[in-house]
Short mmCIF file of C-alpha atoms in Angstrom, two decimals:
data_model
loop_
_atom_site.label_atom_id
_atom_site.label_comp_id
_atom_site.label_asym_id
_atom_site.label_seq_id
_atom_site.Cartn_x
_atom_site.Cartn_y
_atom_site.Cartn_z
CA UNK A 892 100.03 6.02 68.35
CA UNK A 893 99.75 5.15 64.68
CA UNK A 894 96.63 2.75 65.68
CA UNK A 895 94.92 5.78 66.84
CA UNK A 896 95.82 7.56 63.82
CA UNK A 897 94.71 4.73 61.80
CA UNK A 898 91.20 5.04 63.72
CA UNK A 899 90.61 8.74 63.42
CA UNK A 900 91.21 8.73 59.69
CA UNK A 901 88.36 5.52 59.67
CA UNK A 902 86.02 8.06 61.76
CA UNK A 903 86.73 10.95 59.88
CA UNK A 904 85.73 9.42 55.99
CA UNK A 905 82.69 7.28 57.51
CA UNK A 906 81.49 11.41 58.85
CA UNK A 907 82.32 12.52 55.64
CA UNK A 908 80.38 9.86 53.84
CA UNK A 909 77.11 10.63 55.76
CA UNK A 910 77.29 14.35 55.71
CA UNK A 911 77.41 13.62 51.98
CA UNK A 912 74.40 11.45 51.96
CA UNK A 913 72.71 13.96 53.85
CA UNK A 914 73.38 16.44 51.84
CA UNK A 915 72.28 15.00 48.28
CA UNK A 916 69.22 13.76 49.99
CA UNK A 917 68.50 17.73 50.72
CA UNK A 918 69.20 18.70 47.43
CA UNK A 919 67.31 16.24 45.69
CA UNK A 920 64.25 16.94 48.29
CA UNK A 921 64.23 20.77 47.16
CA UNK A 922 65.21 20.04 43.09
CA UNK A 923 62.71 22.19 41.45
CA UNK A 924 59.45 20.56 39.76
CA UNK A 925 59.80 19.10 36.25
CA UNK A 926 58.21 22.02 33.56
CA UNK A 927 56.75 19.92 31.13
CA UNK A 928 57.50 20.49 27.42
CA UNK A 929 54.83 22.70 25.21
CA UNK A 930 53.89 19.42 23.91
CA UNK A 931 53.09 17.24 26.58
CA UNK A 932 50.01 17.24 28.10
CA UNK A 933 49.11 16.73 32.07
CA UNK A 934 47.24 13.32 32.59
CA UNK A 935 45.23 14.02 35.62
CA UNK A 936 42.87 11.79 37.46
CA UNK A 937 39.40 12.02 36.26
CA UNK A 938 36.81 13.18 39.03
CA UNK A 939 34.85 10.86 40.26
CA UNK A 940 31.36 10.41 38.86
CA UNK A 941 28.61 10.80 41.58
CA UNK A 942 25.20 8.94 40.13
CA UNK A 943 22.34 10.86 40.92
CA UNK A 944 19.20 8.01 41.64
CA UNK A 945 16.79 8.81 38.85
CA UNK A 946 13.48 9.59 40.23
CA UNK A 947 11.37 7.01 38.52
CA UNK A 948 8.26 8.86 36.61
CA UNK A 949 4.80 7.41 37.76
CA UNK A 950 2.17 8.13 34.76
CA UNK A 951 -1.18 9.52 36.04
CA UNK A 952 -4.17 8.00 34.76
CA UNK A 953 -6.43 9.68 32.55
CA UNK A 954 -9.57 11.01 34.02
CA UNK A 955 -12.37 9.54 33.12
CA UNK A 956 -14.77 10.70 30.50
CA UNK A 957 -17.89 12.56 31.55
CA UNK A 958 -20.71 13.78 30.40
CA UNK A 959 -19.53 16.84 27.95
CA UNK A 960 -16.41 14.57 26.56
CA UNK A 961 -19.11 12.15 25.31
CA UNK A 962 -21.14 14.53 23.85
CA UNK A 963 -18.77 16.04 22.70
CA UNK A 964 -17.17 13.12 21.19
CA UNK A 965 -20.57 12.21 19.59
CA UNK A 966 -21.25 15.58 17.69
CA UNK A 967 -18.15 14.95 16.01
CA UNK A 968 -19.29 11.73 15.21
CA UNK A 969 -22.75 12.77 14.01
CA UNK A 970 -21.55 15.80 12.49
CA UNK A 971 -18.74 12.62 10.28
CA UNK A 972 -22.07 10.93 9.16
CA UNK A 973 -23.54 14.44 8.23
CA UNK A 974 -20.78 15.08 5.33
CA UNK A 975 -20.02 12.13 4.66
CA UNK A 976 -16.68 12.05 5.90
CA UNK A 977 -14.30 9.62 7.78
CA UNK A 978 -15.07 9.12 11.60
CA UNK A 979 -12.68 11.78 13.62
CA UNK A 980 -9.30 10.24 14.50
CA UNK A 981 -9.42 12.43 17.93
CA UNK A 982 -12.74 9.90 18.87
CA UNK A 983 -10.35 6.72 18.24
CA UNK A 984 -7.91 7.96 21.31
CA UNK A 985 -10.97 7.64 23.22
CA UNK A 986 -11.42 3.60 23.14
CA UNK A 987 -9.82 1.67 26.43
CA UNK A 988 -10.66 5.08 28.38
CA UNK A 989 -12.76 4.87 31.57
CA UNK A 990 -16.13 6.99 32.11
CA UNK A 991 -18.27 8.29 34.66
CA UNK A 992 -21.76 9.18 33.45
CA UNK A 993 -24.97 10.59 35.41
CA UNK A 994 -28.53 10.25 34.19
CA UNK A 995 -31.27 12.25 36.22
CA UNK A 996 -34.52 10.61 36.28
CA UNK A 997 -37.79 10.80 38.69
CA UNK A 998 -37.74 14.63 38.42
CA UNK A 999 -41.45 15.28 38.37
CA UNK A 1000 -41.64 13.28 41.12
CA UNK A 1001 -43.02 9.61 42.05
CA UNK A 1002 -43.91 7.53 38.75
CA UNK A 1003 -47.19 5.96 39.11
CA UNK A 1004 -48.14 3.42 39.83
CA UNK A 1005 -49.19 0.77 37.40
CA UNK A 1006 -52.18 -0.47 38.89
CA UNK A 1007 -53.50 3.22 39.75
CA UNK A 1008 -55.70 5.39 37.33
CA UNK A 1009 -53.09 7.61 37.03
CA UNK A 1010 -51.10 4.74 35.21
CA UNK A 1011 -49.46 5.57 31.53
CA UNK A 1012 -49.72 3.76 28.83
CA UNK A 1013 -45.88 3.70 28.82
CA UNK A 1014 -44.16 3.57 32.02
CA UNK A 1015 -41.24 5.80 32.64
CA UNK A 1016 -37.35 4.40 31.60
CA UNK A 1017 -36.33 5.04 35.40
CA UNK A 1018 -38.30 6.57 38.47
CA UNK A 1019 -39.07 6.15 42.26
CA UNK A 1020 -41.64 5.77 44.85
CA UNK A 1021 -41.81 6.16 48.08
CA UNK A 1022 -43.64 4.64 50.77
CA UNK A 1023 -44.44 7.02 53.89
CA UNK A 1024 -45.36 4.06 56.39
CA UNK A 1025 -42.68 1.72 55.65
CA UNK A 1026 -40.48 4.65 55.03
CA UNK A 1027 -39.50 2.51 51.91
CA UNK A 1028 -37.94 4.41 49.03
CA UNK A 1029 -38.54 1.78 45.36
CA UNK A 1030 -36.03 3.14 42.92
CA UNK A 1031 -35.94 1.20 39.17
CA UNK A 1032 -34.53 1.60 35.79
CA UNK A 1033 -34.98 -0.44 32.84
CA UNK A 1034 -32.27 -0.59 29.72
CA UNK A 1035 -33.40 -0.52 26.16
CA UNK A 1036 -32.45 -3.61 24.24
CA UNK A 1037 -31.44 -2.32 21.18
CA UNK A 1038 -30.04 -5.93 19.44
CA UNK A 1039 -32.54 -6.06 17.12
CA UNK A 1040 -32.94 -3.11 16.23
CA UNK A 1041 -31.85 -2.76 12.29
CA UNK A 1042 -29.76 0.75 12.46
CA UNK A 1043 -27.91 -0.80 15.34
CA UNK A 1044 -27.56 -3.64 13.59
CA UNK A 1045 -25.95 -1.98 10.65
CA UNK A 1046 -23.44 0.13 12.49
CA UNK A 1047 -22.25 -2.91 14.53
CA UNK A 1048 -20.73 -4.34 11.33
CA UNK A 1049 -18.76 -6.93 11.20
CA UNK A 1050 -18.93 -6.93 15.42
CA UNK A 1051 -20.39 -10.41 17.05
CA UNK A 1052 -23.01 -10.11 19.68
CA UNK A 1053 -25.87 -11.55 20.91
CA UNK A 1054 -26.91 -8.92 23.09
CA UNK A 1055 -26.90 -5.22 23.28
CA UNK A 1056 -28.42 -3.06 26.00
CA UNK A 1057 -27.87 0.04 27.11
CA UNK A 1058 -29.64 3.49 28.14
CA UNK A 1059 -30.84 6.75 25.49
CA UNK A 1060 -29.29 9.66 27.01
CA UNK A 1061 -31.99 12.52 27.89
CA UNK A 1062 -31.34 16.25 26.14
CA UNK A 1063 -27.92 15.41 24.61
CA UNK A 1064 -28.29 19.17 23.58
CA UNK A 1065 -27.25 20.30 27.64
CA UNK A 1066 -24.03 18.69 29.17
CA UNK A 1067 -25.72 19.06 32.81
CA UNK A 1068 -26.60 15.50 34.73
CA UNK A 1069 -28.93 17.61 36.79
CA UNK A 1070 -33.03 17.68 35.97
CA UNK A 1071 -33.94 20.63 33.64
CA UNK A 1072 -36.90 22.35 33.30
CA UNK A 1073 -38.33 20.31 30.02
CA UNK A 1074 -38.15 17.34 33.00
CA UNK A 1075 -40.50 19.19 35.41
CA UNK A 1076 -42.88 19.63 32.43
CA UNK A 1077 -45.90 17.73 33.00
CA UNK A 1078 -45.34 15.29 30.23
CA UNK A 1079 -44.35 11.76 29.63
CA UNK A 1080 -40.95 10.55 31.05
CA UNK A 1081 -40.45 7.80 28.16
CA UNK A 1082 -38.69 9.48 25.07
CA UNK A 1083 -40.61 8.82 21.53
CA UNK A 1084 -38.31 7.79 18.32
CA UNK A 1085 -37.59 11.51 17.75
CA UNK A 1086 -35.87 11.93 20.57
CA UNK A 1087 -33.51 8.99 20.38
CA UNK A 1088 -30.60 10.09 18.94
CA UNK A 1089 -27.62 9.47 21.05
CA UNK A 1090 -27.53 6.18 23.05
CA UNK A 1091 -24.56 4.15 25.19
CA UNK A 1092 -24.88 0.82 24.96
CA UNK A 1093 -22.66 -2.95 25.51
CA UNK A 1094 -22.42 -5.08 22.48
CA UNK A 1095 -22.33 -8.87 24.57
CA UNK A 1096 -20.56 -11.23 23.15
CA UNK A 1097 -21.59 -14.70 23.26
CA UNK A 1098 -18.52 -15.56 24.46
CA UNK A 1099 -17.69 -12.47 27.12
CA UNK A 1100 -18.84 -11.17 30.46
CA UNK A 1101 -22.09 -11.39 31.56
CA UNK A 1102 -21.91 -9.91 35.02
CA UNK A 1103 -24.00 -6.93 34.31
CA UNK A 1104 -26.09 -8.25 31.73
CA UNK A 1105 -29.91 -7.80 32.94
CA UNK A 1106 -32.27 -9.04 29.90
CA UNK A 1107 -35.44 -8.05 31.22
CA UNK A 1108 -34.66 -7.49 34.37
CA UNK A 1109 -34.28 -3.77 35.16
CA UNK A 1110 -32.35 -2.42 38.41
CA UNK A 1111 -34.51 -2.03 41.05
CA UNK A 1112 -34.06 -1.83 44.80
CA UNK A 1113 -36.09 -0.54 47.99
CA UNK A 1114 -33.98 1.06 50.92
CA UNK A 1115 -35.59 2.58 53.70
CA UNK A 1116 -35.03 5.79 54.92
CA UNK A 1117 -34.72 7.22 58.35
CA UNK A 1118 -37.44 8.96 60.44
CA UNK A 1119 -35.69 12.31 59.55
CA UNK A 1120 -35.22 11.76 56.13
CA UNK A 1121 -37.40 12.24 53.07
CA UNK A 1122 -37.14 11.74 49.14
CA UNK A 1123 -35.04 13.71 46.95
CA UNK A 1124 -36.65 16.92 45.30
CA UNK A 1125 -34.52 16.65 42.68
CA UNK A 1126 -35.07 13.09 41.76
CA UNK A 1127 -32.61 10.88 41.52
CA UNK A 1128 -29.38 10.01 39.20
CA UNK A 1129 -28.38 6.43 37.50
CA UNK A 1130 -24.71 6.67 37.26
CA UNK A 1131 -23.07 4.52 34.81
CA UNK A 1132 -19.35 3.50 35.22
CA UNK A 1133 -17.11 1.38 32.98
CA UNK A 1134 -14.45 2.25 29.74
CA UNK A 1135 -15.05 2.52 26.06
CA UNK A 1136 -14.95 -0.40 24.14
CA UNK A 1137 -15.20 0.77 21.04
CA UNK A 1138 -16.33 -0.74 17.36
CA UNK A 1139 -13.83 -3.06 15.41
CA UNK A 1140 -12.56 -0.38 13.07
CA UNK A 1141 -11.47 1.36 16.40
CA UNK A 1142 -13.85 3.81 16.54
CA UNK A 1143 -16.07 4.29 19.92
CA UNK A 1144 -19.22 5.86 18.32
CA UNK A 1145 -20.53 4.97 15.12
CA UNK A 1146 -24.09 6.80 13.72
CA UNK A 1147 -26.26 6.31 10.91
CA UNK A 1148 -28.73 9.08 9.61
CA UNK A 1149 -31.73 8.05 7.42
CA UNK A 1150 -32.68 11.38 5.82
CA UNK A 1151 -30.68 14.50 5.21
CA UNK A 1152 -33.43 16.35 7.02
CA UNK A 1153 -32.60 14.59 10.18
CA UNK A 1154 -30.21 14.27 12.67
CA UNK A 1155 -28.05 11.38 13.42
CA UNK A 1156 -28.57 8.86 15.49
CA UNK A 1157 -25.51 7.21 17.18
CA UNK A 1158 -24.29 4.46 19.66
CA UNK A 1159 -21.31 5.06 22.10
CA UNK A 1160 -19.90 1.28 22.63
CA UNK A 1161 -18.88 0.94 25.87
CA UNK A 1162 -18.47 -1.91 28.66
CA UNK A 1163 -20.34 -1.24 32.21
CA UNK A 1164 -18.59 -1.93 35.14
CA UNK A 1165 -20.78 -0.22 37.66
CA UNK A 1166 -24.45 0.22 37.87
CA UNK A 1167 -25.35 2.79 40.48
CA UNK A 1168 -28.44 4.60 42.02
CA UNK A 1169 -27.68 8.40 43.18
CA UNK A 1170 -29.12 11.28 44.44
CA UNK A 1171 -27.78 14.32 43.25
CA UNK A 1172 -25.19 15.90 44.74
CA UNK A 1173 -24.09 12.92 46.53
CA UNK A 1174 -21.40 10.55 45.96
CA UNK A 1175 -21.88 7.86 48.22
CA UNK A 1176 -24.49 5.21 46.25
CA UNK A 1177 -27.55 4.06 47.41
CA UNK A 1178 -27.29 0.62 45.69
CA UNK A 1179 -24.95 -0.50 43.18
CA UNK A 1180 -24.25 -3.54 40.79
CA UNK A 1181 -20.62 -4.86 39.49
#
């Protein structure tokens, strides 16, 4: 009898030892949440960052110069030599820049032929002939060599060269490529002194490139056409392609005026990349040189 006593006092403390345990677990599971003091501040975890991929920014090419920007360019030059006053710092942000420039020529038509009665003293600077048997179309233009000439000369400077060719540009008054109606005149092609005022040219260097360096060569090719096809009646274009090389002070166009009375005359310095025959409206070449 006392042996079971002894036992059911054991069993009753070991119950009242868990019930216990139970119990402060309870009460410490539902203790109320710590108010922080006035002064202490909530650390939190900082959000995560998400990094957004930057889109990387391609830079688009300038387009190239054409007809108007170089004239354009060029008036401000002459208009510099004019007054007297320091080349325009707007023409400098023109050298490196690529170009695109047409030049109409054959607008009145076939140019003669040498050997004819009809010949000219002084052939045309471009034109075309055509052949109605053979169907063969003869196009041709022939640069200036203006390397010793003494105003070109003089603006070059300090600039080494042993060659310098390039083309006058026809009314620099009109920023159209197309023929005009002085062209369809019945008049020499070949423009006197008076009318050589604006030229673009390549200053060779004895040391650089001479891919597209002709001498007195000019550009001439025959194609034939097809049985349905016939000449252009709006002659033909010589599109120039290459980017502004510029003078050593920076500048791309440097001009020189002899007399008060009369306008400048000025050189854009440039470097040809492409020589190409045209016909207007038409982008596709007939021949080309690189």
């Amino acid at each position: 009898m006392a042996e079971h006593n002894i036992r059911f006092r054991i069993l009753t403390h070991l119950i009242a030892a868990g019930a216990g345990g139970v119990l402060a677990f309870v009460l410490a599971d539902k203790e109320p949440a710590k108010t922080p003091a006035p002064d202490e501040q909530i650390v939190q975890d900082p959000a995560p960052v998400v990094e957004v991929p930057k889109i990387p920014v391609i830079p688009v090419p300038s387009p190239p110069l054409d007809r108007a920007a170089l004239l354009a360019a060029a008036a401000s030059a002459a208009d510099a030599a004019a007054s007297g006053s320091a080349l325009p710092q707007s023409n400098a942000a023109l050298t490196g820049r690529s170009f695109v420039l047409r030049m109409p020529f054959g607008c009145r038509g076939e140019m003669a032929d040498p050997k004819g009665a009809d010949a000219k003293e002084k052939p045309s600077w471009a034109g075309w002939s055509f052949n109605p048997k053979s169907r063969a179309l003869r196009l041709t233009a022939q640069a200036s060599d203006l390397a010793e000439t003494e105003w070109v000369k003089q603006l070059a400077g300090e600039m080494t060269f042993d060659a310098v060719e390039g083309f006058w540009l026809r009314r620099p008054w009109t920023r159209t490529e197309q023929c005009g109606a002085d062209d369809l005149a019945p008049t020499d092609d070949m423009l006197d002194a008076s009318q050589r005022r604006l030229a673009i040219a390549q200053f060779y260097s004895p040391e650089g490139s001479r891919t597209l360096r002709r001498g007195n060569r000019p550009y001439s090719s025959t194609v034939k056409l097809k049985e349905n096809e016939t000449p252009s009646s709006n002659g033909y274009q010589l599109q120039l392609e290459g980017k502004i090389s510029g003078f050593p002070d920076g500048q791309p166009i440097h001009c020189s005026q002899a007399s008060p009375s009369v306008a400048p005359r000025c050189v854009i310095a440039v470097q040809f990349e492409r020589v190409a025959f045209v016909a207007p409206g038409k982008d596709e070449p007939i021949v080309e040189w690189r």
